[in-house]
Coordinates of C-alpha atoms and ligand atoms in Angstrom, one line a residue:
M61 CA 74.1 100.5 97.3
D62 CA 70.4 100.5 98.7
A63 CA 69.0 100.9 102.1
I64 CA 69.0 97.3 102.7
E65 CA 72.8 96.9 101.7
L66 CA 73.4 100.0 103.9
A67 CA 71.5 98.6 106.9
R68 CA 73.3 95.2 106.7
L69 CA 76.6 97.1 107.1
Y70 CA 75.0 98.3 110.6
D71 CA 74.2 94.5 111.5
F72 CA 76.9 93.6 114.1
S73 CA 75.1 90.1 114.8
G74 CA 78.1 87.7 115.4
Q75 CA 80.5 90.5 116.2
T76 CA 82.1 90.6 119.5
I77 CA 82.9 94.0 120.8
V78 CA 84.9 94.8 124.1
I79 CA 84.1 98.1 125.7
T80 CA 86.3 99.2 128.4
G81 CA 84.8 101.7 131.3
G82 CA 81.8 99.8 129.7
T83 CA 79.9 100.5 133.1
G84 CA 80.6 104.4 132.8
S85 CA 78.4 106.9 131.3
L86 CA 79.0 107.0 127.9
G87 CA 80.9 103.2 127.5
G88 CA 77.3 102.2 129.0
E89 CA 75.3 103.7 126.3
I90 CA 77.7 102.5 123.5
A91 CA 77.3 99.0 124.7
C92 CA 73.5 99.3 124.6
A93 CA 73.6 100.9 121.2
L94 CA 75.9 97.8 120.3
V95 CA 73.6 95.3 121.5
G96 CA 70.6 96.8 119.8
C97 CA 72.5 96.3 116.4
G98 CA 73.0 92.7 117.4
A99 CA 76.8 92.8 118.7
N100 CA 78.0 90.6 121.5
V101 CA 79.1 92.9 124.0
A102 CA 81.8 92.6 126.6
I103 CA 81.4 95.3 129.4
L104 CA 84.6 95.5 131.0
D105 CA 85.2 97.8 134.1
R106 CA 87.0 97.3 137.6
N107 CA 84.0 97.8 139.2
L108 CA 80.9 95.9 138.2
D109 CA 78.1 96.9 140.6
P110 CA 76.6 99.4 138.0
A111 CA 76.6 96.3 135.3
Q112 CA 73.6 95.0 136.6
H113 CA 71.6 97.9 135.4
I114 CA 73.2 98.5 132.2
L115 CA 72.4 94.8 131.4
E116 CA 68.6 95.5 132.5
L117 CA 68.7 98.3 129.7
M118 CA 69.7 95.7 127.3
E119 CA 66.3 93.7 127.6
P120 CA 65.4 91.8 125.7
R121 CA 68.8 91.3 124.1
R122 CA 70.8 91.0 127.4
N123 CA 71.9 87.7 126.6
L124 CA 74.4 89.1 124.3
A125 CA 76.3 91.0 126.7
V126 CA 78.4 90.1 129.6
A127 CA 80.1 91.9 132.5
V128 CA 83.7 91.1 133.0
S129 CA 86.1 92.6 135.8
A130 CA 89.2 94.3 134.6
D131 CA 91.5 96.9 135.4
V132 CA 92.8 98.9 132.4
L133 CA 96.2 99.5 134.3
D134 CA 96.9 95.8 135.0
P135 CA 97.9 94.0 131.6
E136 CA 97.2 90.6 133.4
S137 CA 94.0 91.3 134.7
L138 CA 93.1 92.0 130.7
R139 CA 94.3 89.1 129.5
Q140 CA 92.4 87.0 132.2
A141 CA 89.1 89.0 131.1
A142 CA 90.3 88.3 127.5
K143 CA 90.4 84.5 128.1
V144 CA 86.9 84.6 129.7
I145 CA 85.3 86.5 126.9
Q146 CA 87.1 84.3 124.0
E147 CA 85.3 81.4 126.0
K148 CA 82.1 82.6 126.0
F149 CA 81.8 84.4 122.3
G150 CA 84.9 82.9 120.6
A151 CA 86.8 85.6 118.6
V152 CA 87.1 89.3 119.5
H153 CA 86.3 91.6 116.7
G154 CA 86.3 95.1 118.0
L155 CA 87.7 97.0 121.2
V156 CA 86.4 100.4 122.3
N157 CA 88.7 101.8 124.7
A158 CA 86.0 104.1 127.1
A159 CA 88.0 104.0 130.4
G160 CA 89.3 107.3 131.4
G161 CA 88.3 110.3 133.0
N162 CA 90.0 113.3 135.5
K163 CA 89.7 114.3 139.1
P164 CA 89.6 117.5 141.1
Q165 CA 92.7 116.8 142.7
A166 CA 94.6 117.2 139.2
T167 CA 92.7 120.1 138.3
T168 CA 93.7 123.8 138.8
G169 CA 92.0 126.0 140.4
P170 CA 91.4 129.2 142.9
N171 CA 92.5 126.6 145.8
Q172 CA 95.3 124.6 143.8
S173 CA 98.1 126.0 141.9
F174 CA 99.7 124.2 139.0
F175 CA 102.7 124.1 141.2
D176 CA 101.0 122.6 143.9
L177 CA 99.2 119.9 142.3
P178 CA 99.8 116.4 143.8
P179 CA 102.1 113.8 141.7
D180 CA 99.8 111.1 142.5
A181 CA 96.9 112.9 141.1
L182 CA 98.7 113.7 138.0
R183 CA 100.1 110.4 137.6
W184 CA 96.6 109.0 138.3
V185 CA 95.0 110.9 135.4
F186 CA 97.7 110.4 133.0
E187 CA 98.1 106.8 133.5
L188 CA 94.5 106.0 133.4
N189 CA 93.8 107.9 130.1
M190 CA 97.2 107.2 128.1
L191 CA 98.4 103.7 129.6
G192 CA 94.4 102.6 130.1
T193 CA 94.0 103.0 126.3
M194 CA 97.5 101.6 125.4
F195 CA 97.2 98.5 127.8
P196 CA 94.0 97.5 126.1
C197 CA 95.3 97.9 122.8
Q198 CA 98.2 95.7 123.5
V199 CA 96.1 92.7 125.0
F200 CA 92.7 93.0 122.4
G201 CA 95.2 93.9 119.6
K202 CA 97.2 91.3 119.6
I203 CA 94.1 88.8 119.5
M204 CA 93.2 90.7 116.3
A205 CA 96.9 90.5 114.9
D206 CA 96.5 86.7 115.3
R207 CA 93.3 87.0 113.2
G208 CA 94.3 89.5 110.9
E209 CA 91.5 91.5 111.4
G210 CA 89.6 93.8 113.6
I211 CA 88.8 97.4 115.2
I212 CA 89.9 99.6 117.7
L213 CA 88.2 102.7 118.4
N214 CA 89.7 105.0 121.0
I215 CA 88.2 108.0 123.1
S216 CA 90.3 111.1 122.6
S217 CA 88.7 114.6 123.6
M218 CA 88.3 118.5 122.4
S219 CA 91.2 119.2 125.1
A220 CA 93.7 117.0 122.7
F221 CA 93.4 119.5 119.6
R222 CA 93.7 122.7 122.2
P223 CA 94.1 122.1 125.9
L224 CA 91.3 123.0 128.0
T225 CA 92.3 125.3 131.1
R226 CA 92.8 123.8 134.3
V227 CA 92.8 120.2 133.3
L228 CA 96.3 119.6 132.2
A229 CA 97.2 116.0 132.7
Y230 CA 93.6 115.1 131.2
S231 CA 94.4 117.4 128.2
A232 CA 98.1 116.0 127.5
A233 CA 96.8 112.5 128.0
K234 CA 94.2 112.9 125.2
A235 CA 96.5 114.4 123.0
G236 CA 98.6 111.3 123.4
I237 CA 95.7 109.2 122.6
S238 CA 95.0 111.1 119.3
N239 CA 98.9 110.6 118.5
F240 CA 98.7 106.9 119.5
T241 CA 95.7 106.2 117.5
Q242 CA 97.5 107.3 114.5
W243 CA 100.4 105.6 115.4
L244 CA 98.7 102.4 116.0
A245 CA 96.7 102.8 112.9
V246 CA 100.0 102.8 110.6
H247 CA 101.5 100.2 112.6
M248 CA 98.8 97.7 112.5
A249 CA 97.9 98.1 109.0
Q250 CA 101.7 97.8 108.1
A251 CA 103.2 95.0 110.4
Y252 CA 99.7 92.9 111.0
S253 CA 97.0 93.6 108.6
P254 CA 95.1 96.3 106.5
R255 CA 92.1 94.9 107.7
I256 CA 92.8 96.1 111.3
R257 CA 91.8 99.6 111.7
V258 CA 92.4 102.0 114.6
N259 CA 90.4 105.3 115.2
A260 CA 89.2 107.7 117.5
I261 CA 86.2 109.9 118.6
A262 CA 86.8 113.2 120.2
P263 CA 83.5 113.9 122.2
G264 CA 82.7 117.8 122.9
F265 CA 81.2 118.3 126.3
F266 CA 78.8 115.6 127.7
L267 CA 77.6 115.9 131.3
T268 CA 79.2 113.0 133.3
Q269 CA 80.4 111.9 136.4
Q270 CA 83.9 112.9 135.2
N271 CA 83.2 116.5 134.4
R272 CA 80.0 117.3 136.4
F273 CA 82.3 119.0 139.3
L274 CA 83.6 121.3 136.6
L275 CA 80.4 122.0 134.8
L276 CA 77.8 122.4 137.5
D277 CA 77.4 123.8 141.0
E278 CA 78.3 121.4 143.6
K279 CA 75.3 122.9 145.8
G280 CA 72.6 124.4 143.8
G281 CA 73.2 122.5 140.8
E282 CA 73.2 125.6 138.7
M283 CA 75.6 125.6 135.3
T284 CA 79.4 127.0 136.8
A285 CA 80.7 130.0 134.8
R286 CA 83.0 127.2 132.8
G287 CA 80.0 125.4 131.8
K288 CA 78.1 128.5 130.7
S289 CA 81.3 129.3 128.6
I290 CA 81.5 126.1 127.1
I291 CA 77.7 126.7 125.7
E292 CA 78.7 129.9 124.5
H293 CA 81.3 128.5 122.6
T294 CA 79.4 125.5 121.2
P295 CA 77.7 126.7 118.2
M296 CA 74.9 124.2 118.7
A297 CA 74.4 125.6 122.0
R298 CA 74.0 122.6 124.3
F299 CA 76.0 120.0 125.9
G300 CA 76.1 116.5 124.0
R301 CA 73.8 113.7 124.7
A302 CA 75.2 110.0 124.7
E303 CA 73.3 109.2 121.5
D304 CA 74.7 112.2 119.7
L305 CA 78.0 109.7 119.8
F306 CA 76.1 106.4 118.0
G307 CA 76.3 107.4 114.8
A308 CA 80.2 108.1 114.5
V309 CA 80.6 105.2 116.8
L310 CA 78.9 102.6 115.0
W311 CA 80.5 103.9 111.3
L312 CA 84.0 103.2 112.6
L313 CA 83.2 99.9 114.0
S314 CA 81.4 98.9 111.0
P315 CA 82.4 98.0 107.3
A316 CA 80.9 101.4 106.4
S317 CA 84.4 102.8 107.2
A318 CA 86.4 100.0 105.5
F319 CA 88.9 102.3 104.0
V320 CA 89.2 104.5 107.4
T321 CA 92.1 104.4 109.7
G322 CA 94.1 106.8 111.9
V323 CA 91.3 109.3 112.2
V324 CA 89.9 111.3 115.1
V325 CA 86.4 112.6 114.8
P326 CA 85.4 115.3 116.8
I327 CA 81.5 115.2 118.0
D328 CA 81.2 118.4 119.7
G329 CA 78.2 120.5 118.3
G330 CA 80.9 122.9 116.7
F331 CA 82.9 123.3 119.4
S332 CA 86.4 122.4 117.6
A333 CA 85.2 124.8 114.3
Y334 CA 84.1 127.7 116.3
G335 CA 86.8 130.7 116.7
G336 CA 84.6 132.5 119.2
V337 CA 83.8 135.4 116.8
Ligands
NAP435 N1 82.0 112.9 129.5 C1 82.8 113.8 128.4 O1 82.3 115.1 128.1 C2 83.6 113.3 127.7 C3 84.4 114.2 127.0 C4 85.3 113.8 126.0 C5 85.7 112.5 126.3 N2 85.3 111.6 127.4 C6 86.0 110.5 127.3 O2 85.0 109.3 127.4 C7 85.3 108.3 128.0 C8 84.3 107.9 129.0 O3 84.0 109.0 129.5 P1 82.8 109.0 130.8 O4 82.1 110.4 130.7 O5 81.6 108.0 130.3 O6 83.3 108.8 132.1 P2 82.8 107.9 133.2 O7 81.3 107.6 133.5 O8 83.8 108.1 134.6 O9 83.1 106.5 132.8 C9 84.4 105.9 132.8 C10 84.5 104.5 133.1 O10 85.9 104.1 133.0 C11 85.8 103.2 134.4 N3 87.3 102.9 135.0 C12 88.3 104.0 135.5 N4 89.5 103.5 135.9 C13 89.2 102.2 135.3 C14 90.4 101.5 135.6 N5 91.5 101.4 136.0 N6 89.8 100.3 135.0 C15 88.7 100.0 134.6 N7 87.8 100.8 134.1 C16 88.1 102.0 134.8 C17 85.3 104.0 135.4 O11 85.0 103.1 136.5 P3 84.7 103.9 138.2 O12 83.4 104.3 138.3 O13 85.3 102.6 139.0 O14 85.9 105.0 138.3 C18 83.8 104.2 134.9 O15 83.1 103.3 134.5 C19 86.4 108.5 128.9 O16 87.7 108.4 128.3 C20 86.5 110.3 129.0 O17 87.8 110.7 128.9 C21 84.3 112.2 128.0

């Protein structure tokens, strides 16, 4: 192995990667990083308004990317999207499940007890994260099974290892994603092909749309007590930045991790390792 061979492992030219939630904060950044490494990228989202901006960030390689409308909770829309992507790029090599999130209505707090959480909000969070990962795996995993080759990368969370206070449906769903990642890794390898791998990353705390209301004060933008507590429990003493994900994401999508399947990699500045003392 030398530096040239190593770099070749991370050359994604000719590889097509689908990213659900591809217009979101982390999904959009991952999409740009993949295009930067030569991949064809299909940005999937239910609302494509922000896609234009992401495509502009990809210049001069924006011709490698396409934005396609799909709802991760609607398998038919995913199948339609898969058709469009295959017509444009041919095969699908990889899938990144970045659609997910939480909402205030499904979060306990001083004005909302566990007993009062509306079923609709709990269902929304649970389904978006859990089924919103399973359905794309069914649609794009089938394409990979037919080819006998492919890579799936799910996004779990710190809340999967030990549940975070307040965010119960999100924590339960992310624990489900870690469990499902292991299940699907075994199933794909045994039932279809050992050349289909399924892994996950578990990001720590990255300041984005889904958690801003928990980490920053609505009015002044100051860090909330919860935000401060997270920083105190993160040995690296900061929130994550999207680029902190790139090394692990590219590794897990590339042949550099050819013998790795069924793992959940924390990218958390040491949060999950810290006992608090
Ligand atoms: N930020 C963090 O600290 C952190 C930590 C651990 C894990 N994660 C996970 O990382 C992933 C990305 O998070 P993020 O922070 O980048 O969140 P984000 O900015 O809210 O991105 C999520 C994207 O998913 C899209 N989406 C929501 N429902 C959808 C649906 N039914 N069909 C298709 N797309 C849908 C959203 O579109 P709309 O804008 O239209 O809703 C948005 O573009 C999520 O799974 C999240 O749980 C984040």
